[in-house]
Amino acid sequence: MSDYLSEVFGDCGLFAARFPGYEMREGQVALARMVDEAMRSGRHALGEGPCGTGKGVAYGVPAVWHARHRGKQVVIATANIALQEQLVGKDLPLLAEVMPWPFTFTLLKGRNNFLCLDRLRESEARGELAGLYDDEQDRQMRAVLAWARETRTGDVSELPFVPLPQVWSKVSVSSDECKGDGCPFRDECFAERARAAAREADIVVTNYHLLFAHLALRRETGQDLVLPPFDLLVLDEAHEAAEIARDFFGFSVSAHTANRLARYAADLGDTRLADRLRQRAAELFDRVAAYARSPLYRCRLRQPGFVDPSALAREMEALAALGEAVADDEWRDREERATGRTA
């Protein structure tokens, strides 16, 4: 065991001194040792432990040590709010109390978890905050407005209730709705303040949706637009990450979508492409249906790449090229007409 892990987990260590009757748990120590080695070497590691292992503390101790002693910024991504709250409300405060290495941590949420002052102002100007709700919505809105005058963080979790979507949507925005640098409240923005705090923190706790949104945008832009730059990443409940990752890095297609695209191709004047799209889609989904009926589908380890979507993908790429060509032609026509009028 690394010396600092003995100092924390050992029979005469920091936990033993802090908690009378403390007994070292071998599973927790083994997990902490594995996490420490992965953080030192830069290699991936996969750990598993039953309930009661104390996984948050097991990976939290190495995370704190490497943040403070090696200057590494750590992101811990979790699958759900309950895990985030346990980390930020229990595990990390416990480590801050017990460990002799001062560190900072913060919870970073999506923009729609924060009060938006600009949206609040717009809703007030349009008269959307009073007289348009049933009794429960009206009660909640009054409570939200009273809280909005006092809050220092704008975090919806401060409210003693979960606001109805019809209420919260009047005072919050999504990332797509945010005005960004054009917002008159940019300097007072609660979401931006939370991001600024995350940039300064040693450990940032977030969720999988924000993590994969960050990675997807980074792949496209090369910039850290959602999370701050980080050196070490811990995935808690990692078995739940794949499905969310697919939403950001994969794509989906349905028979309905393929037929709609075929109609679009026909509208653009390429009936042969439309026919090929319908044919390729029918072939693909016939194979999918046949696989779903086969014994292979019911195996624990399902067959990867059981159908080849490349034929349909090629026709969809052809449609995209056709759409771009038509758009270019329309743009040139508009330019020529505008030039003719000017002349």
PDB file of C-alpha atoms in Angstrom, residues 118-252:
ATOM      1  CA  ASP A 118     -32.646  37.061 -18.157  1.00  0.00           C
ATOM      2  CA  ARG A 119     -35.421  34.482 -18.531  1.00  0.00           C
ATOM      3  CA  LEU A 120     -36.924  35.699 -15.258  1.00  0.00           C
ATOM      4  CA  ARG A 121     -36.912  39.278 -16.532  1.00  0.00           C
ATOM      5  CA  GLU A 122     -38.496  38.285 -19.854  1.00  0.00           C
ATOM      6  CA  SER A 123     -41.207  36.241 -18.143  1.00  0.00           C
ATOM      7  CA  GLU A 124     -41.993  39.154 -15.834  1.00  0.00           C
ATOM      8  CA  ALA A 125     -42.187  41.552 -18.792  1.00  0.00           C
ATOM      9  CA  ARG A 126     -44.607  39.233 -20.605  1.00  0.00           C
ATOM     10  CA  GLY A 127     -46.781  38.798 -17.526  1.00  0.00           C
ATOM     11  CA  GLU A 128     -46.146  35.046 -17.387  1.00  0.00           C
ATOM     12  CA  LEU A 129     -45.421  34.807 -13.674  1.00  0.00           C
ATOM     13  CA  ALA A 130     -48.844  35.452 -12.184  1.00  0.00           C
ATOM     14  CA  GLY A 131     -52.449  34.597 -12.847  1.00  0.00           C
ATOM     15  CA  LEU A 132     -51.779  31.878 -15.423  1.00  0.00           C
ATOM     16  CA  TYR A 133     -51.491  28.853 -13.148  1.00  0.00           C
ATOM     17  CA  ASP A 134     -53.614  26.474 -11.128  1.00  0.00           C
ATOM     18  CA  ASP A 135     -53.320  26.722  -7.346  1.00  0.00           C
ATOM     19  CA  GLU A 136     -50.271  24.442  -7.033  1.00  0.00           C
ATOM     20  CA  GLN A 137     -48.392  26.133  -9.870  1.00  0.00           C
ATOM     21  CA  ASP A 138     -49.227  29.534  -8.448  1.00  0.00           C
ATOM     22  CA  ARG A 139     -48.004  28.505  -4.991  1.00  0.00           C
ATOM     23  CA  GLN A 140     -44.765  27.178  -6.441  1.00  0.00           C
ATOM     24  CA  MET A 141     -44.183  30.266  -8.561  1.00  0.00           C
ATOM     25  CA  ARG A 142     -44.574  32.557  -5.556  1.00  0.00           C
ATOM     26  CA  ALA A 143     -42.045  30.437  -3.649  1.00  0.00           C
ATOM     27  CA  VAL A 144     -39.616  30.460  -6.590  1.00  0.00           C
ATOM     28  CA  LEU A 145     -39.852  34.245  -6.922  1.00  0.00           C
ATOM     29  CA  ALA A 146     -39.220  34.731  -3.202  1.00  0.00           C
ATOM     30  CA  TRP A 147     -36.213  32.400  -3.425  1.00  0.00           C
ATOM     31  CA  ALA A 148     -34.938  34.190  -6.549  1.00  0.00           C
ATOM     32  CA  ARG A 149     -34.620  37.426  -4.562  1.00  0.00           C
ATOM     33  CA  GLU A 150     -32.384  35.758  -1.960  1.00  0.00           C
ATOM     34  CA  THR A 151     -30.404  32.942  -3.576  1.00  0.00           C
ATOM     35  CA  ARG A 152     -26.659  33.238  -3.956  1.00  0.00           C
ATOM     36  CA  THR A 153     -26.226  30.189  -6.185  1.00  0.00           C
ATOM     37  CA  GLY A 154     -29.427  30.004  -8.251  1.00  0.00           C
ATOM     38  CA  ASP A 155     -29.278  26.204  -7.907  1.00  0.00           C
ATOM     39  CA  VAL A 156     -32.749  24.667  -8.131  1.00  0.00           C
ATOM     40  CA  SER A 157     -31.780  22.056  -5.529  1.00  0.00           C
ATOM     41  CA  GLU A 158     -31.913  24.802  -2.883  1.00  0.00           C
ATOM     42  CA  LEU A 159     -35.694  24.847  -3.185  1.00  0.00           C
ATOM     43  CA  PRO A 160     -37.536  22.740  -0.589  1.00  0.00           C
ATOM     44  CA  PHE A 161     -39.617  21.187  -3.372  1.00  0.00           C
ATOM     45  CA  VAL A 162     -39.125  20.027  -6.945  1.00  0.00           C
ATOM     46  CA  PRO A 163     -40.745  22.708  -9.121  1.00  0.00           C
ATOM     47  CA  LEU A 164     -43.147  21.633 -11.817  1.00  0.00           C
ATOM     48  CA  PRO A 165     -41.762  21.909 -15.371  1.00  0.00           C
ATOM     49  CA  GLN A 166     -44.417  24.529 -16.192  1.00  0.00           C
ATOM     50  CA  VAL A 167     -43.034  26.682 -13.365  1.00  0.00           C
ATOM     51  CA  TRP A 168     -39.289  26.154 -13.700  1.00  0.00           C
ATOM     52  CA  SER A 169     -39.331  26.678 -17.471  1.00  0.00           C
ATOM     53  CA  LYS A 170     -40.400  30.284 -16.866  1.00  0.00           C
ATOM     54  CA  VAL A 171     -37.195  31.089 -14.983  1.00  0.00           C
ATOM     55  CA  SER A 172     -34.564  28.832 -16.575  1.00  0.00           C
ATOM     56  CA  VAL A 173     -33.048  28.089 -19.980  1.00  0.00           C
ATOM     57  CA  SER A 174     -31.310  25.199 -21.678  1.00  0.00           C
ATOM     58  CA  SER A 175     -27.840  25.495 -23.184  1.00  0.00           C
ATOM     59  CA  ASP A 176     -29.406  25.986 -26.616  1.00  0.00           C
ATOM     60  CA  GLU A 177     -31.604  28.834 -25.331  1.00  0.00           C
ATOM     61  CA  CYS A 178     -28.800  30.664 -23.516  1.00  0.00           C
ATOM     62  CA  LYS A 179     -27.834  34.000 -25.093  1.00  0.00           C
ATOM     63  CA  GLY A 180     -24.199  33.549 -24.106  1.00  0.00           C
ATOM     64  CA  ASP A 181     -22.050  36.652 -24.381  1.00  0.00           C
ATOM     65  CA  GLY A 182     -25.091  38.601 -25.599  1.00  0.00           C
ATOM     66  CA  CYS A 183     -26.942  38.194 -22.302  1.00  0.00           C
ATOM     67  CA  PRO A 184     -27.284  41.417 -20.277  1.00  0.00           C
ATOM     68  CA  PHE A 185     -26.846  39.358 -17.080  1.00  0.00           C
ATOM     69  CA  ARG A 186     -23.688  37.588 -18.228  1.00  0.00           C
ATOM     70  CA  ASP A 187     -21.600  38.879 -15.322  1.00  0.00           C
ATOM     71  CA  GLU A 188     -24.271  37.828 -12.807  1.00  0.00           C
ATOM     72  CA  CYS A 189     -25.067  34.447 -14.368  1.00  0.00           C
ATOM     73  CA  PHE A 190     -25.385  31.684 -11.779  1.00  0.00           C
ATOM     74  CA  ALA A 191     -24.481  28.952 -14.267  1.00  0.00           C
ATOM     75  CA  GLU A 192     -21.337  30.806 -15.356  1.00  0.00           C
ATOM     76  CA  ARG A 193     -20.335  31.355 -11.745  1.00  0.00           C
ATOM     77  CA  ALA A 194     -20.650  27.612 -11.157  1.00  0.00           C
ATOM     78  CA  ARG A 195     -18.432  26.945 -14.176  1.00  0.00           C
ATOM     79  CA  ALA A 196     -15.880  29.465 -12.906  1.00  0.00           C
ATOM     80  CA  ALA A 197     -15.841  27.704  -9.525  1.00  0.00           C
ATOM     81  CA  ALA A 198     -15.304  24.390 -11.300  1.00  0.00           C
ATOM     82  CA  ARG A 199     -12.258  25.775 -13.107  1.00  0.00           C
ATOM     83  CA  GLU A 200     -10.657  26.566  -9.749  1.00  0.00           C
ATOM     84  CA  ALA A 201     -11.653  23.382  -7.895  1.00  0.00           C
ATOM     85  CA  ASP A 202      -9.374  20.417  -7.319  1.00  0.00           C
ATOM     86  CA  ILE A 203     -12.253  17.967  -7.775  1.00  0.00           C
ATOM     87  CA  VAL A 204     -15.359  18.487  -9.923  1.00  0.00           C
ATOM     88  CA  VAL A 205     -18.376  16.228  -9.473  1.00  0.00           C
ATOM     89  CA  THR A 206     -20.722  16.060 -12.447  1.00  0.00           C
ATOM     90  CA  ASN A 207     -23.056  13.694 -14.297  1.00  0.00           C
ATOM     91  CA  TYR A 208     -22.626  11.554 -17.389  1.00  0.00           C
ATOM     92  CA  HIS A 209     -24.739  13.800 -19.600  1.00  0.00           C
ATOM     93  CA  LEU A 210     -22.481  16.790 -18.968  1.00  0.00           C
ATOM     94  CA  LEU A 211     -19.342  14.675 -19.302  1.00  0.00           C
ATOM     95  CA  PHE A 212     -20.282  13.244 -22.684  1.00  0.00           C
ATOM     96  CA  ALA A 213     -21.610  16.589 -23.909  1.00  0.00           C
ATOM     97  CA  HIS A 214     -18.195  18.001 -23.009  1.00  0.00           C
ATOM     98  CA  LEU A 215     -16.320  15.219 -24.809  1.00  0.00           C
ATOM     99  CA  ALA A 216     -18.532  15.485 -27.896  1.00  0.00           C
ATOM    100  CA  LEU A 217     -18.028  19.249 -28.143  1.00  0.00           C
ATOM    101  CA  ARG A 218     -14.323  18.885 -27.508  1.00  0.00           C
ATOM    102  CA  ARG A 219     -14.062  16.417 -30.371  1.00  0.00           C
ATOM    103  CA  GLU A 220     -15.798  18.899 -32.674  1.00  0.00           C
ATOM    104  CA  THR A 221     -14.146  22.134 -31.525  1.00  0.00           C
ATOM    105  CA  GLY A 222     -10.977  21.185 -29.662  1.00  0.00           C
ATOM    106  CA  GLN A 223     -12.138  23.423 -26.800  1.00  0.00           C
ATOM    107  CA  ASP A 224     -13.256  22.774 -23.221  1.00  0.00           C
ATOM    108  CA  LEU A 225     -16.724  24.304 -23.462  1.00  0.00           C
ATOM    109  CA  VAL A 226     -18.649  22.395 -20.776  1.00  0.00           C
ATOM    110  CA  LEU A 227     -16.190  21.123 -18.171  1.00  0.00           C
ATOM    111  CA  PRO A 228     -12.835  22.637 -17.267  1.00  0.00           C
ATOM    112  CA  PRO A 229      -9.709  20.844 -18.511  1.00  0.00           C
ATOM    113  CA  PHE A 230      -9.036  17.792 -16.358  1.00  0.00           C
ATOM    114  CA  ASP A 231      -6.266  15.248 -15.883  1.00  0.00           C
ATOM    115  CA  LEU A 232      -7.979  12.346 -14.126  1.00  0.00           C
ATOM    116  CA  LEU A 233     -11.465  10.944 -14.634  1.00  0.00           C
ATOM    117  CA  VAL A 234     -13.435   8.654 -12.324  1.00  0.00           C
ATOM    118  CA  LEU A 235     -16.687   7.072 -13.523  1.00  0.00           C
ATOM    119  CA  ASP A 236     -18.928   5.949 -10.666  1.00  0.00           C
ATOM    120  CA  GLU A 237     -21.511   3.307 -11.649  1.00  0.00           C
ATOM    121  CA  ALA A 238     -19.630   3.034 -14.944  1.00  0.00           C
ATOM    122  CA  HIS A 239     -21.915   0.286 -16.248  1.00  0.00           C
ATOM    123  CA  GLU A 240     -24.533   2.990 -16.828  1.00  0.00           C
ATOM    124  CA  ALA A 241     -22.227   5.170 -18.934  1.00  0.00           C
ATOM    125  CA  ALA A 242     -22.489   3.317 -22.244  1.00  0.00           C
ATOM    126  CA  GLU A 243     -26.144   4.052 -22.926  1.00  0.00           C
ATOM    127  CA  ILE A 244     -25.678   7.774 -22.305  1.00  0.00           C
ATOM    128  CA  ALA A 245     -22.480   7.828 -24.375  1.00  0.00           C
ATOM    129  CA  ARG A 246     -24.392   6.351 -27.320  1.00  0.00           C
ATOM    130  CA  ASP A 247     -26.766   9.320 -27.224  1.00  0.00           C
ATOM    131  CA  PHE A 248     -23.843  11.689 -27.806  1.00  0.00           C
ATOM    132  CA  PHE A 249     -21.520   9.671 -30.037  1.00  0.00           C
ATOM    133  CA  GLY A 250     -23.871   7.364 -31.904  1.00  0.00           C
ATOM    134  CA  PHE A 251     -26.828   7.834 -34.193  1.00  0.00           C
ATOM    135  CA  SER A 252     -30.164   6.134 -34.669  1.00  0.00           C
TER     136      SER A 252
END
